[in-house]
mmCIF file of C-alpha atoms in Angstrom:
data_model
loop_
_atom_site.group_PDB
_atom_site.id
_atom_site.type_symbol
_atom_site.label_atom_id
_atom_site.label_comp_id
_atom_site.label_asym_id
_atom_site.label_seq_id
_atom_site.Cartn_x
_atom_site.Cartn_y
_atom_site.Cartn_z
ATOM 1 C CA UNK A 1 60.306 175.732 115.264
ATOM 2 C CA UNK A 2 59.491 172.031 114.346
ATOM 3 C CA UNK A 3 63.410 171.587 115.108
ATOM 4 C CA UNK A 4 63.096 172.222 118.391
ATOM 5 C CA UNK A 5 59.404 170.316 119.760
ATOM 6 C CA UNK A 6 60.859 167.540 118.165
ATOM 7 C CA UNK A 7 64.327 167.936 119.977
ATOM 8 C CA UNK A 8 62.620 169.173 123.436
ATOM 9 C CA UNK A 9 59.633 165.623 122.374
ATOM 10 C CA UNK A 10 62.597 163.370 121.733
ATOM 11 C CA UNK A 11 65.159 164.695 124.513
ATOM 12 C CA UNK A 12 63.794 166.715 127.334
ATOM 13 C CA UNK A 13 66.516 167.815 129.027
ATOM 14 C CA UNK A 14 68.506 169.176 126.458
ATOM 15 C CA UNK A 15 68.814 172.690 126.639
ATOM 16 C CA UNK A 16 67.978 174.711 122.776
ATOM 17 C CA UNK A 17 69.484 178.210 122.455
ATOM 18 C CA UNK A 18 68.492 180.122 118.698
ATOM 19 C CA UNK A 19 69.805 183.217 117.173
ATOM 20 C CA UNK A 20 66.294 185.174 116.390
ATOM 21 C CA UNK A 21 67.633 187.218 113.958
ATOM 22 C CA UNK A 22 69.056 184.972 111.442
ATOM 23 C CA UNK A 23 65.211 184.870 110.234
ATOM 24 C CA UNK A 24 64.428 188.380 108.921
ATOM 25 C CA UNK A 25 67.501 189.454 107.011
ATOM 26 C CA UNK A 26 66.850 191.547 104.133
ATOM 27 C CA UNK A 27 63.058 192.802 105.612
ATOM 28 C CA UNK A 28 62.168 196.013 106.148
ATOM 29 C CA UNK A 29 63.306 197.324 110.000
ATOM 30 C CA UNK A 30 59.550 197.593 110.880
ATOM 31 C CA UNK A 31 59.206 193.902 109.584
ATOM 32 C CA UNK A 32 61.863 192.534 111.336
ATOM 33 C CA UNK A 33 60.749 193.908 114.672
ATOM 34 C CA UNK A 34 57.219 191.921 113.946
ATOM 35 C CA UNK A 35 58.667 188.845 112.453
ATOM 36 C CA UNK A 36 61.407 188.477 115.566
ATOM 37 C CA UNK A 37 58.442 188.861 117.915
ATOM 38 C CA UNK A 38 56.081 186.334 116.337
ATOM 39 C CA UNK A 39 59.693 184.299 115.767
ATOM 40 C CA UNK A 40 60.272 184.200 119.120
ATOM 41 C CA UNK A 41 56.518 183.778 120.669
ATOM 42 C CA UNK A 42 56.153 180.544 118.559
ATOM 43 C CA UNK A 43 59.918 179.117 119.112
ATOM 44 C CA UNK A 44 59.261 179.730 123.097
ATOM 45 C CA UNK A 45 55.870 177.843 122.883
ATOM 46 C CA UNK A 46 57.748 174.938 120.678
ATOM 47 C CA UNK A 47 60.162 174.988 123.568
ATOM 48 C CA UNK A 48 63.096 177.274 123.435
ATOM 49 C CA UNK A 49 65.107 177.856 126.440
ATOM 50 C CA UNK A 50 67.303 180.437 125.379
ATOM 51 C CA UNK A 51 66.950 183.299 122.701
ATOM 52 C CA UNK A 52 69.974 185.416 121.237
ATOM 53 C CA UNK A 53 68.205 188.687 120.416
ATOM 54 C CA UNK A 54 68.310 192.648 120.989
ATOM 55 C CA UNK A 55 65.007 193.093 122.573
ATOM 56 C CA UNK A 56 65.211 197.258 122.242
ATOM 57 C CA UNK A 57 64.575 195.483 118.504
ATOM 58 C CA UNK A 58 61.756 193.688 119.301
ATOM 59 C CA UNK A 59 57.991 194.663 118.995
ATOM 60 C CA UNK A 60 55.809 193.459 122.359
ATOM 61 C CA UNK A 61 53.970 190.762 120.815
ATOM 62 C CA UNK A 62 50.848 191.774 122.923
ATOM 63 C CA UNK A 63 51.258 194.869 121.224
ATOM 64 C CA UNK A 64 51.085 193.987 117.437
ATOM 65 C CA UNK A 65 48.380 194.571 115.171
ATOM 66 C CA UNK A 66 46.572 191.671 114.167
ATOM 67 C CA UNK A 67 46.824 192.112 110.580
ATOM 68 C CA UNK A 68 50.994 192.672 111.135
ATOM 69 C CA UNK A 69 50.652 189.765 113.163
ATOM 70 C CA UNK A 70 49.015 187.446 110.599
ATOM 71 C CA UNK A 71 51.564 188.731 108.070
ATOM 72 C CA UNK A 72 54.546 187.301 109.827
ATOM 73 C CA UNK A 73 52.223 184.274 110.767
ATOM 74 C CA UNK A 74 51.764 183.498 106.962
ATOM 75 C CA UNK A 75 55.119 183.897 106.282
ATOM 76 C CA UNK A 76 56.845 182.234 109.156
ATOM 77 C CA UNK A 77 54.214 179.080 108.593
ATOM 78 C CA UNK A 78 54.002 179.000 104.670
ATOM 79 C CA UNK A 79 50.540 179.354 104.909
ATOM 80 C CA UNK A 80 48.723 178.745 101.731
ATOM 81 C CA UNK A 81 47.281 182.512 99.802
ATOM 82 C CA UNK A 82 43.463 182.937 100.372
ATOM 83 C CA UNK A 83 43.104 185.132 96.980
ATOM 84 C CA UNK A 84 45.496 184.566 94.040
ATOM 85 C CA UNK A 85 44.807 186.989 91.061
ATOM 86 C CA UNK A 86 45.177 185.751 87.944
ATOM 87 C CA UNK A 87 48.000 188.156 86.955
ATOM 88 C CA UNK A 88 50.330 187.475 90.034
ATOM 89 C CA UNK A 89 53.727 185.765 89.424
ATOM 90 C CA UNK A 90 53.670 182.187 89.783
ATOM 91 C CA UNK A 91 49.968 182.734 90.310
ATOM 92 C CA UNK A 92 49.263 178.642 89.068
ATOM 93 C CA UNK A 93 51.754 177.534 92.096
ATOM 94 C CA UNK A 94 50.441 179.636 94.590
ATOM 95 C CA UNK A 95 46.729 177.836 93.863
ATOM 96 C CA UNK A 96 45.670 174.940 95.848
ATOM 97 C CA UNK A 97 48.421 174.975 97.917
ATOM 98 C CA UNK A 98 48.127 172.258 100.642
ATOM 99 C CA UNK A 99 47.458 173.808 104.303
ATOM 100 C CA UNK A 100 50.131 171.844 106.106
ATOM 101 C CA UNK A 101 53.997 172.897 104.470
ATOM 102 C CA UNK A 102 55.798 169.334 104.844
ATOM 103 C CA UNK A 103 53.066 168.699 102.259
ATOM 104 C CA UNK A 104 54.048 171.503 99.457
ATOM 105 C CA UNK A 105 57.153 170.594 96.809
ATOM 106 C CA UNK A 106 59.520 172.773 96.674
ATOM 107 C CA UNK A 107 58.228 174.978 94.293
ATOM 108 C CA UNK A 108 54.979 175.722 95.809
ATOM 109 C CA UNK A 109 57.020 176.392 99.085
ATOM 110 C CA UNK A 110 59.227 178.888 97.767
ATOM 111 C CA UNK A 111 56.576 180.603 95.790
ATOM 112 C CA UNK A 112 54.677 181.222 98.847
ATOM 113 C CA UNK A 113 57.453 181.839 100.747
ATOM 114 C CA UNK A 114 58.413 184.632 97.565
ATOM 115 C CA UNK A 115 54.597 186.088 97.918
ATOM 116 C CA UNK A 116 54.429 186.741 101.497
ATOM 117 C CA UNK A 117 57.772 188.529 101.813
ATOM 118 C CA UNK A 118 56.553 190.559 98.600
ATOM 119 C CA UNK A 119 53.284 190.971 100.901
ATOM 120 C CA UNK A 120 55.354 192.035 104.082
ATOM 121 C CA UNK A 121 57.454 194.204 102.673
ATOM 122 C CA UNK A 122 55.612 195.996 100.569
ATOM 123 C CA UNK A 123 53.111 196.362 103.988
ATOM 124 C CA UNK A 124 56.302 198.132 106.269
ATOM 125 C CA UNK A 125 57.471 200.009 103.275
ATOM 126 C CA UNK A 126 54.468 202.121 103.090
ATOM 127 C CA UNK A 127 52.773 201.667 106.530
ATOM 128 C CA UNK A 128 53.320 204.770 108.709
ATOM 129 C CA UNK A 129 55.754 204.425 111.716
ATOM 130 C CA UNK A 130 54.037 203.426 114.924
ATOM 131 C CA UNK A 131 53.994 206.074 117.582
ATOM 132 C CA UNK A 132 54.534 204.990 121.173
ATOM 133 C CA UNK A 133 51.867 206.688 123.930
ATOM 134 C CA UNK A 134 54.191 209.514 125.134
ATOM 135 C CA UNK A 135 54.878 208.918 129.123
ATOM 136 C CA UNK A 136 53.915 212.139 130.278
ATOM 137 C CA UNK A 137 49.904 211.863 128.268
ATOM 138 C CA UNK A 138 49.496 208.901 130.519
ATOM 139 C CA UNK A 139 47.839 209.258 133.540
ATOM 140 C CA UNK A 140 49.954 209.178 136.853
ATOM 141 C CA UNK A 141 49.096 205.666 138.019
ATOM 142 C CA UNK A 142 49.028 204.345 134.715
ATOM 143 C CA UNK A 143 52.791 205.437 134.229
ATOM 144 C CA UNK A 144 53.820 204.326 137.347
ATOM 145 C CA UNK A 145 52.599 200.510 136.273
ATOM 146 C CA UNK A 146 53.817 201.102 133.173
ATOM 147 C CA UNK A 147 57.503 201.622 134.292
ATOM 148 C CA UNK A 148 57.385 198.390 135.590
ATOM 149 C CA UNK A 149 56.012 196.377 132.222
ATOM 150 C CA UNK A 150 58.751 198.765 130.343
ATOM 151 C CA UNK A 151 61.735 197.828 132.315
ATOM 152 C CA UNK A 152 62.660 201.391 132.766
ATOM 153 C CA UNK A 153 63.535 204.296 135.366
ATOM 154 C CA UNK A 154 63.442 207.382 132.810
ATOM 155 C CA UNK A 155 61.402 209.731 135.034
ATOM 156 C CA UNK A 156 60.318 206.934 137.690
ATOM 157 C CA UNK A 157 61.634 209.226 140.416
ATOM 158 C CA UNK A 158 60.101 212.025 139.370
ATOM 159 C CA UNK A 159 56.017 210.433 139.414
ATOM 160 C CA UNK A 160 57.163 209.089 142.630
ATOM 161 C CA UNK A 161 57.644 211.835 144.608
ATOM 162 C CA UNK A 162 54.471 213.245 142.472
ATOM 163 C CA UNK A 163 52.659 210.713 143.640
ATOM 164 C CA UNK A 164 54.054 211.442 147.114
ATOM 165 C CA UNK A 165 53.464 214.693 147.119
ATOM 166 C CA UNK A 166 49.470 213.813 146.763
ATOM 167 C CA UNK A 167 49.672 212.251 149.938
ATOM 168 C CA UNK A 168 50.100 208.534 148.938
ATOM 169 C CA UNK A 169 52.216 206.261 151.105
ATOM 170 C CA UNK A 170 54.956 204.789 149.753
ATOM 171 C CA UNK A 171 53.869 201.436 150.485
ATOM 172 C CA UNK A 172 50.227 202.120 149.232
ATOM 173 C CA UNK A 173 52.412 202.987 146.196
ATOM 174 C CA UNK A 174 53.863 200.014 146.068
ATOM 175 C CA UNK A 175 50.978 197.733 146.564
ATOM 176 C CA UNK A 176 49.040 200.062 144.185
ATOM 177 C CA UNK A 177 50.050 200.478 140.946
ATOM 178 C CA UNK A 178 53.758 199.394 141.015
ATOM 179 C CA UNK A 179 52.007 195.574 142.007
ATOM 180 C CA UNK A 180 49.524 196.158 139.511
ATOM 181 C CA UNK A 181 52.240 196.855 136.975
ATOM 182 C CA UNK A 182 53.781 193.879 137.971
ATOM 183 C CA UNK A 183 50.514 191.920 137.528
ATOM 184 C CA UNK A 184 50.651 192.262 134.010
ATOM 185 C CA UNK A 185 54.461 191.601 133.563
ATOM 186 C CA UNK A 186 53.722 188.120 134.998
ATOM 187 C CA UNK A 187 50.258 187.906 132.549
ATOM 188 C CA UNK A 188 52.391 188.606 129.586
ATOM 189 C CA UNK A 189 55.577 186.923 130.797
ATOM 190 C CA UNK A 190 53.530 183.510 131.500
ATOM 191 C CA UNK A 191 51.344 184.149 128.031
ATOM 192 C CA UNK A 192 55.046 184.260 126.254
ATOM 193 C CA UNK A 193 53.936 187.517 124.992
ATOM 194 C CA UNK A 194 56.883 189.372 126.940
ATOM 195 C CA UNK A 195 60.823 188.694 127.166
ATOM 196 C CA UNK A 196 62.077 189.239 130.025
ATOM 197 C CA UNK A 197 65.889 189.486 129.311
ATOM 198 C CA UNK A 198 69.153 188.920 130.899
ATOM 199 C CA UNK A 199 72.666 189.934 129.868
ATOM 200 C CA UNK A 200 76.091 188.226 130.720
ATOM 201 C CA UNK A 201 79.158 189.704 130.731
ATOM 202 C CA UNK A 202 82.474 188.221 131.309
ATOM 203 C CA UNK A 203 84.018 188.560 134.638
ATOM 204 C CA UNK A 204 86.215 191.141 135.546
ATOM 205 C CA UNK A 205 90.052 189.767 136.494
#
């Protein structure tokens, strides 16, 4: 992250491309969806152009709990341990740790680094599976926006002609809660907290 405000500070118009990834290996699945999303929130905000990443594995980072959040936060930014108990490995490094990382040694970074993927872990290992808001317990206008901020048709056509068949317009429909659901895509896309992605494929001969 400091890699690239200091490229995008120093030269402008370069263009930065990162593999998101790379930076949760051996985390729990539930961890790495988090830690790609904060990842990727704080890269775009440092100034990444373009992110390699499968977004059907990445958690909405308007959607993450804050304590999940500050998890990934503490790990991602080596941020010194609030409470240390006595009988925690490396417990004398992990103590006045300075705030700002360029200013830990080594050792102090790695055993902070050590104690919040111990902390992250351990937190996806036993935390229960997050269950999505089933489409069809939403109400109709609701799911109709949401289809938009999901990026997905799976039983669009169907609420339309629902919402049809109660005597709406189609363009009251559209300027109703399709707009609205595009209201919030641009809120989140503008607050980095949604990707909006794009695929290329080679050409066809």
């Amino acid at each position: 992250m400091e890699g690239i405000r200091l490229i995008k500070q120093a030269l402008p118009d370069v263009r930065t491309i990162l593999g998101i990834s790379n930076v949760s290996f051996g985390l729990p699945a539930g961890a790495r969806e988090v830690v790609n999303s904060v990842f990727l929130y704080y890269c775009t905000k440092a100034g990444l152009d373009l992110a390699i990443v499968n977004t059907e594995k990445l958690e909405r980072f308007a959607s993450i709990p804050p304590h999940e959040r500050e998890l990934a936060e503490n790990l991602l930014f080596s941020h010194p341990p609030k409470d240390v108990p006595a009988d925690v490995s490396n417990a004398v490094l992990l103590r006045n740790v300075p705030a700002d990382w360029r200013e830990q040694t080594k050792e102090q970074r790695a055993a902070v680094n050590q104690h919040y993927i111990a902390a992250i872990a351990e937190h996806f290992r036993t935390a229960k599976k997050k269950e999505k808001a089933r489409a069809a317990d939403l109400p109709l206008e609701e799911r109709l926006a949401n289809y938009i901020i999901e990026g997905t048709r799976d039983g669009l056509i169907a609420d339309l002609e629902k919402k049809r068949g109660e005597g709406t317009a189609p363009l009251d429909i559209v300027n109703g809660p399709l707009m609205a659901g595009m209201a919030e895509v641009g809120r989140l896309f503008n607050a980095n907290e949604l990707i909006v992605a794009k695929c290329c494929s080679p050409r066809k001969p």
